[in-house]
């Protein structure tokens, strides 16, 4: 048995300079009718040397404080009512979602920091009378274990007499019920304490209440005392012998009915009298969960009793509130014997609450970084209960589909999901356990522990858990805290896992984010009888998030970790002669890997017999499907039936496995594992071409009653997705046929009365109408047959004689109505459906259904129908229909659903600003805490929908300020879940992730009454990060926010295209983005020639890392466009030439061809410009070498001979062509196809996009050559029309007419660039330079000279280069002498040719992206030509040079 390392807690506490609580006594008198609480608390405290004890107290009226029986001085600073007197002035700078998000982060962090500071300071400096305090003697029995070894002279007995002023936070009154929910740091709101998880002590509790009430609290009930008062009152005395922190002290006072457990006397269940029958039915299983945990851990329950309390859902702050030896639930989880659907969820919730008592309350985390471990152990214990009592299929399906693999792999992509790091735990002040990220973290924690269990074996893992809980009650050396380091030590000593494996496992899985992403495919080698398996490795987390998580960790072993994962994955081959596992796939390794797996079966020569022409393969003459014959023949050519990767779910990984369709069908039909079946269904459903064999396989699985019901439901939805005209609606017909075979009377053709005795069949049939409602025709509408079927089920539903309730059955039917899409044929049936829904609504008003679920479903369906028929249904009528359900007397769930429905309608009709205004109004009217949180979650979802759509509705600053006031108000303080979601809403509006992770810390002082008292406590704010500051726009730029000209914010994941204004300029957001990349702001008055400044720059310089402006030298930098009036349009000065903008996005690399229409201010030209946006992204391989200091400087047009670093070359040519087709060509096929190889090249051209012009059709060709580590391209549109080009607001222009990625390549060995710019030659010197460059490249391809494909590509490339030279020669001959005069209206438009080259220049110390060289050519004297001057700074990072030359060509 491994022993934990000793120096953990024994040496830490004596060095603690703060006060330490050894014992606490709490005596309260509660008057529920008057809502009054008063009493006192006695704390036995080890006083620090300073003599001052700091406690946490909030919403308390402090009457007196005494130390050892003598009155003492104290100072009290309430913080919950903290408000700034200058609130209006403080939020005056909030004008955009980005500034509001910055303000929200600062406000939220400052509020969380204030909660850490004690605000009740007590003077304990008076002399101590040794051994003379009788009260201390009374307390000695309950804290003798903790006080041994402590100096007696340092201990003081502090008594605080107080009353509760407002029971709004931490403790709550509702009718004749009082209950507490300490949430996070809210125990201080009902008794003074040190509200910190690191402080734990034993408690004595006394609560005096009315005689008819029951006071339920933590610990063991010692006795009850009935007073002689009139009316008499009762005092309940509890004692908690196990040290816990203040957050685990709970209290509930109500007229409860108590139901003792039939199996275990220490378990009690309590609820209000109205719910007693439901309680009895709900908890009848609970003894099995209790004994399951006790047997698995081989130890008795750590507390002397366990109490489960159920209160009304309107009162509960959360669905589960845990306390030491008790759990408080919402009564909506209770159900009677007639309810089926709620059973599984309730049992799992109660089992988790019990597991939380072991791991979380009894065994506590040593530090915030260790909370994941206790949360994961509680989930692991719950999963063990599910496996034992609900079945292995339920446990495996939940792990794969509902929790870990599917959900975590998609969401584990940022540092917020790193389980054990200071940035994702300690710096978040406990908010990591709120919201969606808390669920992802919990699921990931359980999955990691299950991976460890797979590695070491179930018995070894069980021994580790037993060792952890068995050492806690040790009288000599009690260790009840657990750290990640200790658990790792147990895994080595008890689990027999090797240290090198653990050294890689914990840093990679626990301290970093991201999951393995594996793509696999195989081929069978018949000669060797082997399977050749190709594997492509990746990671779900971005390289930036992983790098930030690594850099945030100071330990060197965690910084050196690579992107690989430890361990070996197993490949399971199902062959003709059996099943064989091959643990051959290492989790870490090269990006590409080819493995060989030996087959054990041999293919017999006579196993396949060729069928006769007149017969089918399966011997059935009536089988009209010929596709299975081909599939079976291909599968029979190998001994493999199907293959699986990681069949036992040993790793948390996203796996994409490619195998023939027949193998997926074999896997679905023959594999008994529910995970294998779910994987096969998901793959077959997503096939681009569906055969009848696939549809038949899904149908056969659906009708198989022996299959697991959850997977059968997936098969039903897969059949619905496969139903189309191509398959003759086979999926829809199979669904209807299956339902009718089970539920219809064959004689009369109508549904039979409900019979739900077969529970698994009940769940499957309940999902069939929903699946049928998902069927869509070619016009995206529901077929008439589907609508008629759902209507028939609603019309003839009959529950007579059924012992079970059909409330969930009807709710599923109604929700399927909401999923229907009504077309011209089915719209006539809508009125009948609405009548049925209205009838059910009226019925539910008279006889409320279970938890109001019928009304909730009806409201939801009505809202969905109204939104789908937005242009045909008057919204006022829908508002009037739904609004009455918001009545305060309505059931809580119905009221909240009505509010959410109205928010949906407001959002889709009037936009996000109106929806947020309505949300703020509803929030003030909602009385329940859970209702407030659900409304906030819904508003957050609307903000996410708005962020992911093309909506451009603006949010007024008044709305943002109102949200900020809510965030810092009393309502948010009382409900920390609401406060966190308000913060998330403001972050999402700014395009940021909804988490406190990564939010910069500010140096703003918090406002307290006397700030001097807290200067010695601790430093409130962390180091200030410059990105959080509000960046003032340049003085030259006008303030655009008041004119609705604010550019959209640059989000974290996507690079939004800036809005186009009347002057044709794009104005990026002046604020620095989350990754530190900023773009400058453009002034409306910045035309062709910016005003030169002292440093020679024409425009104000952007923040660090921004895209700089061209430097004027000798004249204005103007690139003219041909126009109707002959006057050229000025060129935007912000790093763009005739709309060609070069920028660096944060995450996505896109080259967008976006035409737009502008009104030029220099000329009368109204011709449309062709805007080309090329975004360059450094690959993951080059970003490490280059660092974060990529800079590009301005210089003159000369080429530098000693280029260093990576480069990308882009050229824009304009040959005289008059055809409009957009093509994508790969010039180097071999290198393009091997896209995974480093340094591969993509050559793509968009040729001659036709522009709308009154005079001439000018073809333009964009040819881009970029060396990169990863290249991919989007398909181009087949027939782009002028209307397609003209629509400057259409997102499809960006989708189709774009190059998806242009990545910055790696350096070659000599430090040069491997890229080559394809541009027009400008003289013999340049031709010589190009010849040298070609010769140098030819030397690198000597190995390909014998390859005929290479020689053919080389010949084609030579011919293309020759054509380009001839075109350039024609252009040079036709070009006139440049002139400074503008062409007149009668002149013919010429063709403009612009060449932009991105090349590395000499190193520079600046971090700006600038234009290095510009050359222009016009038919005028040469003084009109301008070029930029170089800068003299140096740096070691690669730079870009952009060159532009413009020539005009007169029409012949």
XYZ file of C-alpha atoms in Angstrom, residues 1116-1120 1376-1381 1416-1421 1424-1426 1446-1448:
23
model
C 0.769 61.235 -53.290
C 0.315 57.505 -53.620
C -2.699 57.173 -55.892
C -3.608 54.158 -58.011
C -6.169 55.180 -60.593
C 2.722 55.482 -73.385
C 5.029 57.867 -71.554
C 3.581 58.519 -68.076
C 1.694 61.746 -67.653
C 0.414 63.558 -64.577
C -2.721 64.724 -66.343
C 3.129 53.270 -60.459
C 3.177 53.915 -64.181
C 0.810 56.204 -66.051
C 0.745 57.742 -69.545
C 2.180 61.021 -68.221
C 5.593 62.542 -67.297
C 3.876 61.412 -61.355
C 5.345 58.085 -60.354
C 5.887 57.569 -56.680
C 0.142 50.024 -62.738
C 0.157 50.388 -66.496
C -2.617 51.611 -68.731
